[in-house]
Coordinates of C-alpha atoms in Angstrom, one line a residue:
X1493 CA -54.2 -11.2 26.1
X1494 CA -51.5 -13.7 27.2
X1495 CA -51.8 -15.5 23.8
X1496 CA -51.0 -12.3 22.1
X1497 CA -48.1 -11.6 24.6
X1498 CA -46.8 -15.0 23.9
X1499 CA -46.8 -14.6 20.3
X1500 CA -45.1 -11.4 20.6
X1501 CA -42.3 -13.0 22.3
X1502 CA -42.0 -16.0 19.8
X1503 CA -41.9 -13.1 16.9
X1504 CA -39.2 -11.2 18.9
X1505 CA -36.9 -14.3 19.6
X1506 CA -37.2 -15.2 15.9
X1507 CA -36.2 -11.9 14.9
X1508 CA -33.4 -11.7 17.2
X1509 CA -32.1 -15.3 16.5
X1510 CA -32.2 -14.4 12.7
X1511 CA -30.1 -11.4 13.5
X1512 CA -27.3 -13.3 15.1
X1513 CA -27.4 -15.8 12.3
X1514 CA -27.1 -13.2 9.4
X1515 CA -24.5 -11.3 11.1
X1516 CA -24.9 -8.0 9.0
X1517 CA -21.6 -6.7 10.0
X1518 CA -19.3 -9.4 9.2
X1519 CA -18.1 -8.0 6.0
X1520 CA -17.4 -4.7 7.8
X1521 CA -15.6 -6.2 10.8
X1522 CA -13.0 -8.3 8.8
X1523 CA -11.6 -5.0 7.1
X1524 CA -8.1 -4.3 8.5
X1525 CA -6.6 -0.7 8.1
X1526 CA -3.0 -0.9 8.0
X1527 CA -1.1 0.8 11.0
X1528 CA 0.6 0.4 14.2
X1529 CA 2.6 2.6 16.7
X1530 CA 5.2 4.6 15.1
X1531 CA 8.9 3.5 15.3
X1532 CA 11.4 5.3 18.0
X1533 CA 14.9 5.1 18.5
X1534 CA 15.6 3.0 15.5
X1535 CA 13.7 0.0 16.6
X1536 CA 11.3 -1.6 13.8
X1537 CA 7.8 -1.5 14.7
X1538 CA 5.6 -4.5 15.2
X1539 CA 2.2 -5.2 13.9
X1540 CA 1.7 -8.1 16.4
X1541 CA 1.7 -12.1 16.0
X1542 CA -1.8 -12.5 14.6
X1543 CA -1.1 -10.0 11.8
X1544 CA 2.0 -11.1 11.3
X1545 CA 0.9 -14.7 10.9
X1546 CA -1.8 -13.5 8.5
X1547 CA 0.7 -11.5 6.2
X1548 CA 3.3 -14.5 6.6
X1549 CA 0.9 -16.7 5.2
X1550 CA 0.2 -14.6 2.0
X1551 CA 3.8 -13.6 1.6
X1552 CA 3.1 -10.0 2.5
X1553 CA 5.7 -7.8 3.8
X1554 CA 6.0 -4.4 5.6
X1555 CA 9.7 -4.4 6.7
X1556 CA 13.0 -5.9 5.8
X1557 CA 15.3 -7.7 8.3
X1558 CA 16.1 -5.9 11.6
X1559 CA 19.9 -6.6 11.4
X1560 CA 20.5 -4.8 8.3
X1561 CA 20.8 -1.1 7.9
X1562 CA 18.7 -0.9 4.6
X1563 CA 16.0 1.3 3.7
X1564 CA 13.3 0.9 1.0
X1565 CA 12.0 4.0 -0.4
X1566 CA 8.3 3.7 -1.8
X1567 CA 5.8 6.2 -3.2
X1568 CA 2.1 6.0 -3.8
X1569 CA 0.8 8.2 -6.9
X1570 CA -2.8 8.8 -7.4
X1571 CA -2.7 11.9 -9.2
X1572 CA 0.2 14.3 -10.3
X1573 CA 0.7 17.4 -8.4
X1574 CA 4.0 18.7 -10.0
X1575 CA 6.3 17.4 -7.4
X1576 CA 7.2 13.8 -8.8
X1577 CA 9.8 15.1 -11.2
X1578 CA 11.7 16.9 -8.3
X1579 CA 11.5 13.4 -6.4
X1580 CA 12.9 11.6 -9.3
X1581 CA 15.8 14.1 -9.6
X1582 CA 16.7 13.6 -6.1
X1583 CA 16.8 9.7 -6.5
X1584 CA 18.9 9.8 -9.8
X1585 CA 21.2 12.3 -8.1
X1586 CA 21.6 9.7 -5.1
X1587 CA 21.6 6.9 -7.3
X1588 CA 18.5 5.1 -5.5
X1589 CA 16.1 3.0 -7.0
X1590 CA 12.4 3.3 -5.6
X1591 CA 9.0 1.6 -5.8
X1592 CA 6.1 3.8 -7.2
X1593 CA 2.7 2.2 -6.5
X1594 CA 0.4 4.0 -9.3
X1595 CA -3.3 4.1 -9.9
X1596 CA -5.0 3.9 -13.3
X1597 CA -5.6 7.6 -13.3
X1598 CA -1.8 8.1 -12.9
X1599 CA -1.0 5.9 -15.6
X1600 CA -3.4 7.9 -17.8
X1601 CA -2.7 11.4 -16.9
X1602 CA 1.1 11.3 -16.1
X1603 CA 2.4 8.8 -18.8
X1604 CA 5.6 10.7 -19.6
X1605 CA 6.5 10.7 -15.8
X1606 CA 5.7 6.7 -15.8
X1607 CA 8.0 6.2 -18.7
X1608 CA 10.8 8.2 -16.9
X1609 CA 10.4 6.1 -13.8
X1610 CA 10.7 3.0 -15.8
X1611 CA 13.7 4.2 -17.8
X1612 CA 15.4 5.5 -14.8
X1613 CA 15.2 2.1 -13.1
X1614 CA 12.4 2.5 -10.7
X1615 CA 9.9 -0.4 -10.1
X1616 CA 6.3 0.1 -10.9
X1617 CA 4.0 -1.3 -8.2
X1618 CA -0.1 -1.7 -8.7
X1619 CA -2.1 0.4 -6.3
X1620 CA -5.3 -0.6 -8.2
X1621 CA -6.8 0.8 -11.4
X1622 CA -9.6 2.9 -9.8
X1623 CA -8.5 3.3 -6.2
X1624 CA -11.4 1.4 -4.9
X1625 CA -12.0 -0.2 -1.3
X1626 CA -10.9 -3.9 -2.2
X1627 CA -12.2 -5.3 1.1
X1628 CA -15.6 -4.6 -0.2
X1629 CA -15.1 -6.6 -3.6
X1630 CA -15.1 -10.3 -4.4
X1631 CA -12.1 -12.1 -5.3
X1632 CA -12.9 -12.1 -8.9
X1633 CA -13.5 -8.3 -8.9
X1634 CA -10.1 -7.8 -7.0
X1635 CA -8.2 -9.6 -9.8
X1636 CA -10.0 -7.8 -12.3
X1637 CA -9.2 -4.6 -10.6
X1638 CA -5.4 -5.3 -10.7
X1639 CA -5.4 -6.7 -14.1
X1640 CA -7.2 -3.7 -15.5
X1641 CA -4.2 -1.6 -14.4
X1642 CA -1.7 -4.2 -15.5
X1643 CA -3.0 -4.4 -19.1
X1644 CA -3.3 -0.5 -19.3
X1645 CA 0.5 -0.3 -18.1
X1646 CA 1.4 -2.8 -20.9
X1647 CA -0.7 -0.6 -23.5
X1648 CA 1.4 2.6 -22.3
X1649 CA 4.7 1.5 -21.5
X1650 CA 7.5 -1.1 -22.2
X1651 CA 6.5 -3.1 -19.0
X1652 CA 4.4 -6.4 -19.3
X1653 CA 2.9 -6.4 -15.8
X1654 CA 3.5 -5.7 -12.0
X1655 CA 4.2 -8.1 -9.4
X1656 CA 4.0 -5.9 -6.4
X1657 CA 0.9 -4.5 -5.1
X1658 CA -0.4 -2.2 -2.1
X1659 CA -4.1 -1.8 -1.6
X1660 CA -5.7 1.6 -1.7
X1661 CA -5.7 3.5 1.9
X1662 CA -3.9 0.2 3.3
X1663 CA -7.5 -1.3 3.6
X1664 CA -7.5 -5.2 3.0
X1665 CA -8.7 -8.3 4.2
X1666 CA -7.4 -12.1 3.7
X1667 CA -9.3 -12.3 0.3
X1668 CA -7.4 -9.4 -0.9
X1669 CA -4.1 -10.8 0.0
X1670 CA -5.2 -14.2 -1.4
X1671 CA -6.8 -12.9 -4.5
X1672 CA -3.3 -11.0 -5.3
X1673 CA -1.5 -14.2 -4.7
X1674 CA -3.5 -16.3 -7.3
X1675 CA -2.5 -13.9 -9.9
X1676 CA 1.2 -13.6 -9.0
X1677 CA 1.1 -10.3 -6.8
X1678 CA 2.7 -9.8 -3.4
X1679 CA 1.6 -7.2 -1.2
X1680 CA 4.0 -4.8 0.2
X1681 CA 2.9 -2.7 3.2
X1682 CA 5.2 -0.1 5.2
X1683 CA 6.8 0.5 8.6
X1684 CA 7.2 4.3 8.2
X1685 CA 4.6 6.7 7.3
X1686 CA 3.1 10.1 8.2
X1687 CA 0.2 12.4 7.1
X1688 CA 1.5 13.6 3.9
X1689 CA -1.3 13.4 1.5
X1690 CA -3.3 16.9 1.8
X1691 CA -2.1 18.7 -1.2
X1692 CA -3.4 21.9 0.5
X1693 CA -1.6 21.7 3.8
X1694 CA 1.8 22.4 3.3
X1695 CA 4.0 22.1 6.3
X1696 CA 7.6 22.3 4.8
X1697 CA 10.4 20.3 4.1
X1698 CA 11.5 20.1 7.7
X1699 CA 8.2 18.6 8.7
X1700 CA 8.8 15.7 6.5
X1701 CA 12.5 15.4 7.2
X1702 CA 11.7 15.5 11.1
X1703 CA 8.9 12.5 10.5
X1704 CA 11.2 10.3 8.5
X1705 CA 14.3 10.9 10.7
X1706 CA 12.5 10.1 13.6
X1707 CA 10.8 6.9 12.4
X1708 CA 14.0 5.6 10.9
X1709 CA 15.0 2.1 11.4
X1710 CA 16.9 -1.0 9.8
X1711 CA 14.7 -2.7 7.3
X1712 CA 12.3 0.1 6.9
X1713 CA 10.0 0.4 4.1
X1714 CA 8.9 4.1 3.5
X1715 CA 5.7 5.2 2.5
X1716 CA 5.4 8.9 1.2
X1717 CA 3.0 10.4 -1.4
X1718 CA 4.5 12.3 -4.2
X1719 CA 1.4 14.8 -4.1
X1720 CA 3.4 16.4 -1.3
X1721 CA 5.8 19.3 -1.6
X1722 CA 7.0 18.5 1.8
X1723 CA 8.3 15.0 0.8
X1724 CA 10.1 16.7 -2.5
X1725 CA 11.8 19.3 -0.4
X1726 CA 12.6 17.4 2.6
X1727 CA 13.8 14.0 0.8
X1728 CA 17.3 15.0 -0.1
X1729 CA 18.4 16.1 3.3
X1730 CA 16.7 12.8 4.8
X1731 CA 18.7 10.5 2.3
X1732 CA 22.0 12.4 3.2
X1733 CA 21.3 11.9 7.1
X1734 CA 20.6 8.5 6.7
X1735 CA 23.7 7.7 4.7
X1736 CA 25.6 9.3 7.5
X1737 CA 24.1 7.0 10.0
X1738 CA 25.3 4.2 8.0
X1739 CA 22.2 3.4 6.1
X1740 CA 21.8 2.2 2.4
X1741 CA 18.8 2.1 0.1
X1742 CA 17.4 -1.0 -1.6
X1743 CA 14.5 -2.1 -3.5
X1744 CA 11.4 -4.0 -2.2
X1745 CA 12.4 -6.7 -4.7
X1746 CA 15.2 -7.7 -2.7
X1747 CA 12.6 -8.6 0.1
X1748 CA 10.5 -11.1 -2.2
X1749 CA 10.9 -13.7 0.4
X1750 CA 7.8 -15.6 -0.4
X1751 CA 9.0 -16.6 -4.0
X1752 CA 5.8 -16.5 -5.3
X1753 CA 5.0 -18.0 -8.8
X1754 CA 4.0 -15.5 -11.5
X1755 CA 1.1 -16.8 -13.6
X1756 CA 0.8 -15.6 -17.0
X1757 CA -2.7 -13.7 -17.3
X1758 CA -4.4 -11.3 -19.4
X1759 CA -7.9 -9.5 -19.5
X1760 CA -10.2 -10.1 -22.3
X1761 CA -9.8 -7.3 -24.7

Protein backbone atom coordinates (compact mmCIF):
# COMPACT_ATOMS: atom_id res chain seq x y z
CA UNK A 1 0.00 0.00 0.00
CA UNK A 2 2.78 2.41 0.98
CA UNK A 3 4.44 1.84 -2.42
CA UNK A 4 1.23 2.81 -4.24
CA UNK A 5 0.94 5.87 -2.02
CA UNK A 6 4.54 6.86 -2.80
CA UNK A 7 3.96 6.41 -6.53
CA UNK A 8 0.87 8.62 -6.27
CA UNK A 9 2.86 11.35 -4.52
CA UNK A 10 5.56 11.20 -7.21
CA UNK A 11 2.99 11.44 -10.02
CA UNK A 12 1.19 14.33 -8.32
CA UNK A 13 4.47 16.18 -7.76
CA UNK A 14 5.39 15.75 -11.44
CA UNK A 15 2.02 17.07 -12.62
CA UNK A 16 2.24 20.11 -10.31
CA UNK A 17 5.81 20.89 -11.42
CA UNK A 18 4.77 20.52 -15.07
CA UNK A 19 1.93 22.96 -14.47
CA UNK A 20 4.29 25.58 -13.03
CA UNK A 21 6.75 25.21 -15.91
CA UNK A 22 4.03 25.33 -18.59
CA UNK A 23 2.31 28.50 -17.25
CA UNK A 24 -0.92 28.09 -19.23
CA UNK A 25 -2.22 31.54 -18.23
CA UNK A 26 0.85 33.55 -19.23
CA UNK A 27 -0.64 34.68 -22.56
CA UNK A 28 -3.72 36.02 -20.81
CA UNK A 29 -1.74 37.64 -18.00
CA UNK A 30 0.39 39.79 -20.29
CA UNK A 31 -2.61 41.46 -21.94
CA UNK A 32 -2.98 45.11 -21.05
CA UNK A 33 -6.40 46.76 -21.16
CA UNK A 34 -5.87 50.49 -21.53
CA UNK A 35 -7.51 52.59 -18.85
CA UNK A 36 -6.92 54.70 -15.76
CA UNK A 37 -8.65 57.04 -13.33
CA UNK A 38 -10.38 59.88 -15.15
CA UNK A 39 -8.85 63.35 -15.12
CA UNK A 40 -10.35 65.99 -12.87
CA UNK A 41 -9.74 69.71 -12.28
CA UNK A 42 -7.81 69.94 -15.57
CA UNK A 43 -4.99 67.75 -14.20
CA UNK A 44 -3.77 65.15 -16.75
CA UNK A 45 -4.22 61.50 -15.73
CA UNK A 46 -1.28 59.20 -15.07
CA UNK A 47 -0.88 55.67 -16.37
CA UNK A 48 1.89 54.86 -13.89
CA UNK A 49 5.67 54.62 -14.13
CA UNK A 50 5.79 51.02 -15.37
CA UNK A 51 3.30 51.55 -18.17
CA UNK A 52 4.80 54.93 -19.06
CA UNK A 53 8.20 53.25 -19.51
CA UNK A 54 6.74 50.56 -21.77
CA UNK A 55 4.95 53.12 -23.94
CA UNK A 56 8.01 55.35 -24.17
CA UNK A 57 10.13 52.39 -25.27
CA UNK A 58 7.88 51.93 -28.31
CA UNK A 59 7.03 55.57 -29.00
CA UNK A 60 3.41 55.14 -27.89
CA UNK A 61 1.55 58.23 -26.69
CA UNK A 62 -1.62 58.85 -24.69
CA UNK A 63 -1.39 62.56 -23.92
CA UNK A 64 0.45 65.68 -24.95
CA UNK A 65 2.54 68.13 -22.91
CA UNK A 66 0.87 69.21 -19.67
CA UNK A 67 2.04 72.81 -20.09
CA UNK A 68 0.18 73.42 -23.37
CA UNK A 69 -3.58 73.87 -23.54
CA UNK A 70 -3.97 71.81 -26.69
CA UNK A 71 -6.62 69.13 -27.26
CA UNK A 72 -6.36 66.35 -29.83
CA UNK A 73 -9.66 64.93 -31.05
CA UNK A 74 -9.71 61.31 -32.20
CA UNK A 75 -12.62 59.10 -33.24
CA UNK A 76 -12.91 55.33 -33.53
CA UNK A 77 -15.09 54.15 -36.43
CA UNK A 78 -16.02 50.48 -36.49
CA UNK A 79 -19.20 50.90 -38.49
CA UNK A 80 -21.37 53.77 -39.67
CA UNK A 81 -24.48 54.67 -37.67
CA UNK A 82 -25.52 57.89 -39.37
CA UNK A 83 -23.74 60.49 -37.22
CA UNK A 84 -20.28 60.86 -38.75
CA UNK A 85 -21.42 63.46 -41.28
CA UNK A 86 -22.68 65.67 -38.45
CA UNK A 87 -19.35 65.33 -36.64
CA UNK A 88 -17.50 66.25 -39.83
CA UNK A 89 -19.77 69.27 -40.28
CA UNK A 90 -18.89 70.45 -36.77
CA UNK A 91 -15.16 69.99 -37.29
CA UNK A 92 -15.33 71.88 -40.58
CA UNK A 93 -17.27 74.76 -39.03
CA UNK A 94 -14.75 75.00 -36.19
CA UNK A 95 -11.73 74.55 -38.50
CA UNK A 96 -10.43 71.53 -36.58
CA UNK A 97 -8.52 68.57 -37.99
CA UNK A 98 -9.07 65.28 -36.18
CA UNK A 99 -7.88 61.70 -36.49
CA UNK A 100 -10.29 58.91 -37.42
CA UNK A 101 -9.18 55.39 -36.52
CA UNK A 102 -11.01 53.13 -38.97
CA UNK A 103 -11.57 49.40 -39.38
CA UNK A 104 -11.66 47.47 -42.63
CA UNK A 105 -15.42 47.20 -42.36
CA UNK A 106 -15.73 50.96 -42.21
CA UNK A 107 -13.44 51.38 -45.20
CA UNK A 108 -15.60 49.05 -47.24
CA UNK A 109 -19.05 50.17 -46.09
CA UNK A 110 -18.56 53.94 -45.72
CA UNK A 111 -16.01 54.76 -48.44
CA UNK A 112 -17.60 58.13 -49.37
CA UNK A 113 -17.28 59.32 -45.76
CA UNK A 114 -13.66 58.14 -45.63
CA UNK A 115 -12.93 60.12 -48.78
CA UNK A 116 -14.60 63.16 -47.25
CA UNK A 117 -12.41 62.85 -44.14
CA UNK A 118 -9.31 62.87 -46.33
CA UNK A 119 -10.53 65.72 -48.53
CA UNK A 120 -11.26 67.88 -45.48
CA UNK A 121 -7.78 67.38 -44.04
CA UNK A 122 -8.39 64.78 -41.36
CA UNK A 123 -5.92 62.04 -40.56
CA UNK A 124 -6.79 58.37 -41.03
CA UNK A 125 -5.59 55.98 -38.36
CA UNK A 126 -5.37 52.20 -38.46
CA UNK A 127 -7.77 50.44 -36.06
CA UNK A 128 -6.98 47.06 -37.67
CA UNK A 129 -8.82 45.43 -40.55
CA UNK A 130 -11.05 42.98 -38.70
CA UNK A 131 -11.06 44.39 -35.13
CA UNK A 132 -9.48 41.32 -33.45
CA UNK A 133 -7.74 41.05 -30.09
CA UNK A 134 -4.21 41.76 -31.31
CA UNK A 135 -2.68 40.55 -28.05
CA UNK A 136 -3.74 37.00 -28.96
CA UNK A 137 -1.90 37.12 -32.29
CA UNK A 138 1.71 36.57 -33.30
CA UNK A 139 3.83 39.51 -34.40
CA UNK A 140 3.58 38.41 -38.03
CA UNK A 141 -0.21 38.15 -37.75
CA UNK A 142 -0.38 41.62 -36.21
CA UNK A 143 1.66 43.09 -39.05
CA UNK A 144 -0.51 41.41 -41.67
CA UNK A 145 -3.65 42.69 -39.94
CA UNK A 146 -2.43 46.30 -40.05
CA UNK A 147 -1.04 45.94 -43.56
CA UNK A 148 -4.30 44.47 -44.84
CA UNK A 149 -6.06 47.64 -43.74
CA UNK A 150 -3.44 49.84 -45.40
CA UNK A 151 -3.57 47.97 -48.68
CA UNK A 152 -7.34 48.31 -48.83
CA UNK A 153 -7.08 52.00 -47.90
CA UNK A 154 -4.72 52.51 -50.83
CA UNK A 155 -7.12 50.74 -53.19
CA UNK A 156 -10.13 52.80 -52.14
CA UNK A 157 -8.66 56.26 -51.52
CA UNK A 158 -5.81 58.59 -52.44
CA UNK A 159 -3.77 57.62 -49.37
CA UNK A 160 -0.78 55.29 -49.59
CA UNK A 161 -0.91 54.05 -46.01
CA UNK A 162 -1.40 54.95 -42.35
CA UNK A 163 1.33 55.62 -39.81
CA UNK A 164 -0.73 55.85 -36.61
CA UNK A 165 -2.61 52.98 -35.03
CA UNK A 166 -4.83 52.12 -32.07
CA UNK A 167 -5.56 48.55 -30.92
CA UNK A 168 -9.19 47.38 -30.87
CA UNK A 169 -10.78 47.88 -27.45
CA UNK A 170 -7.45 49.23 -26.18
CA UNK A 171 -6.13 45.70 -25.64
CA UNK A 172 -2.42 45.20 -26.30
CA UNK A 173 0.88 43.86 -25.05
CA UNK A 174 4.50 44.64 -25.83
CA UNK A 175 4.48 42.48 -28.97
CA UNK A 176 1.59 44.56 -30.35
CA UNK A 177 3.56 47.77 -29.83
CA UNK A 178 6.76 46.27 -31.24
CA UNK A 179 5.12 44.71 -34.31
CA UNK A 180 3.51 48.02 -35.21
CA UNK A 181 6.84 49.83 -34.84
CA UNK A 182 8.51 47.35 -37.18
CA UNK A 183 6.22 48.40 -40.02
CA UNK A 184 6.38 52.10 -39.20
CA UNK A 185 3.29 52.53 -37.04
CA UNK A 186 3.09 54.58 -33.86
CA UNK A 187 0.45 53.79 -31.24
CA UNK A 188 -1.84 56.52 -29.94
CA UNK A 189 -4.02 55.77 -26.95
CA UNK A 190 -6.10 58.39 -25.10
CA UNK A 191 -6.45 60.35 -21.88
CA UNK A 192 -10.16 61.20 -22.11
CA UNK A 193 -12.90 58.66 -22.81
CA UNK A 194 -16.30 57.58 -21.55
CA UNK A 195 -18.95 54.98 -22.36
CA UNK A 196 -20.23 56.11 -25.75
CA UNK A 197 -20.26 53.03 -27.96
CA UNK A 198 -23.74 51.64 -27.25
CA UNK A 199 -25.82 52.83 -30.16
CA UNK A 200 -29.08 51.80 -28.46
CA UNK A 201 -28.40 53.66 -25.20
CA UNK A 202 -28.84 57.31 -26.14
CA UNK A 203 -28.18 59.63 -23.18
CA UNK A 204 -28.21 62.97 -24.99
CA UNK A 205 -25.72 65.59 -26.04
CA UNK A 206 -25.52 67.02 -22.51
CA UNK A 207 -24.17 63.67 -21.28
CA UNK A 208 -21.31 63.74 -23.80
CA UNK A 209 -20.62 67.41 -23.10
CA UNK A 210 -20.47 66.81 -19.34
CA UNK A 211 -18.10 63.85 -19.70
CA UNK A 212 -15.78 65.79 -21.98
CA UNK A 213 -15.72 69.07 -20.08
CA UNK A 214 -15.28 67.35 -16.71
CA UNK A 215 -12.21 65.47 -17.93
CA UNK A 216 -10.66 68.31 -19.97
CA UNK A 217 -6.96 68.93 -19.41
CA UNK A 218 -3.92 70.33 -21.26
CA UNK A 219 -2.55 67.84 -23.79
CA UNK A 220 -5.71 65.74 -23.82
CA UNK A 221 -6.10 63.05 -26.46
CA UNK A 222 -9.86 62.55 -26.64
CA UNK A 223 -11.42 59.27 -27.75
CA UNK A 224 -14.99 59.31 -29.05
CA UNK A 225 -16.99 56.82 -31.08
CA UNK A 226 -18.87 58.13 -34.09
CA UNK A 227 -21.75 55.66 -33.63
CA UNK A 228 -23.02 57.81 -30.78
CA UNK A 229 -25.64 60.50 -31.39
CA UNK A 230 -24.61 61.90 -28.00
CA UNK A 231 -21.19 62.79 -29.36
CA UNK A 232 -22.58 64.36 -32.51
CA UNK A 233 -24.96 66.46 -30.41
CA UNK A 234 -22.54 67.38 -27.61
CA UNK A 235 -19.39 68.07 -29.61
CA UNK A 236 -20.22 71.62 -30.80
CA UNK A 237 -20.85 72.91 -27.27
CA UNK A 238 -17.71 71.21 -25.94
CA UNK A 239 -15.50 72.76 -28.61
CA UNK A 240 -16.91 76.23 -27.97
CA UNK A 241 -16.49 75.93 -24.20
CA UNK A 242 -12.94 74.57 -24.57
CA UNK A 243 -12.01 77.53 -26.75
CA UNK A 244 -13.48 79.90 -24.16
CA UNK A 245 -11.16 78.33 -21.59
CA UNK A 246 -8.16 79.06 -23.78
CA UNK A 247 -7.72 75.66 -25.42
CA UNK A 248 -6.77 75.15 -29.04
CA UNK A 249 -7.05 71.96 -31.10
CA UNK A 250 -4.14 70.12 -32.73
CA UNK A 251 -3.44 66.91 -34.62
CA UNK A 252 -1.79 63.92 -33.02
CA UNK A 253 0.84 64.03 -35.76
CA UNK A 254 2.22 67.02 -33.87
CA UNK A 255 2.96 64.60 -31.02
CA UNK A 256 5.18 62.30 -33.09
CA UNK A 257 7.91 62.50 -30.50
CA UNK A 258 9.47 59.14 -31.36
CA UNK A 259 10.48 60.12 -34.92
CA UNK A 260 9.89 56.58 -36.12
CA UNK A 261 11.28 55.57 -39.46
CA UNK A 262 8.50 54.55 -41.86
CA UNK A 263 9.61 51.55 -43.93
CA UNK A 264 8.08 50.79 -47.28
CA UNK A 265 5.94 47.67 -47.33
CA UNK A 266 3.06 45.99 -49.09
CA UNK A 267 1.26 42.69 -48.82
CA UNK A 268 1.53 40.16 -51.62
CA UNK A 269 -1.43 40.65 -53.93
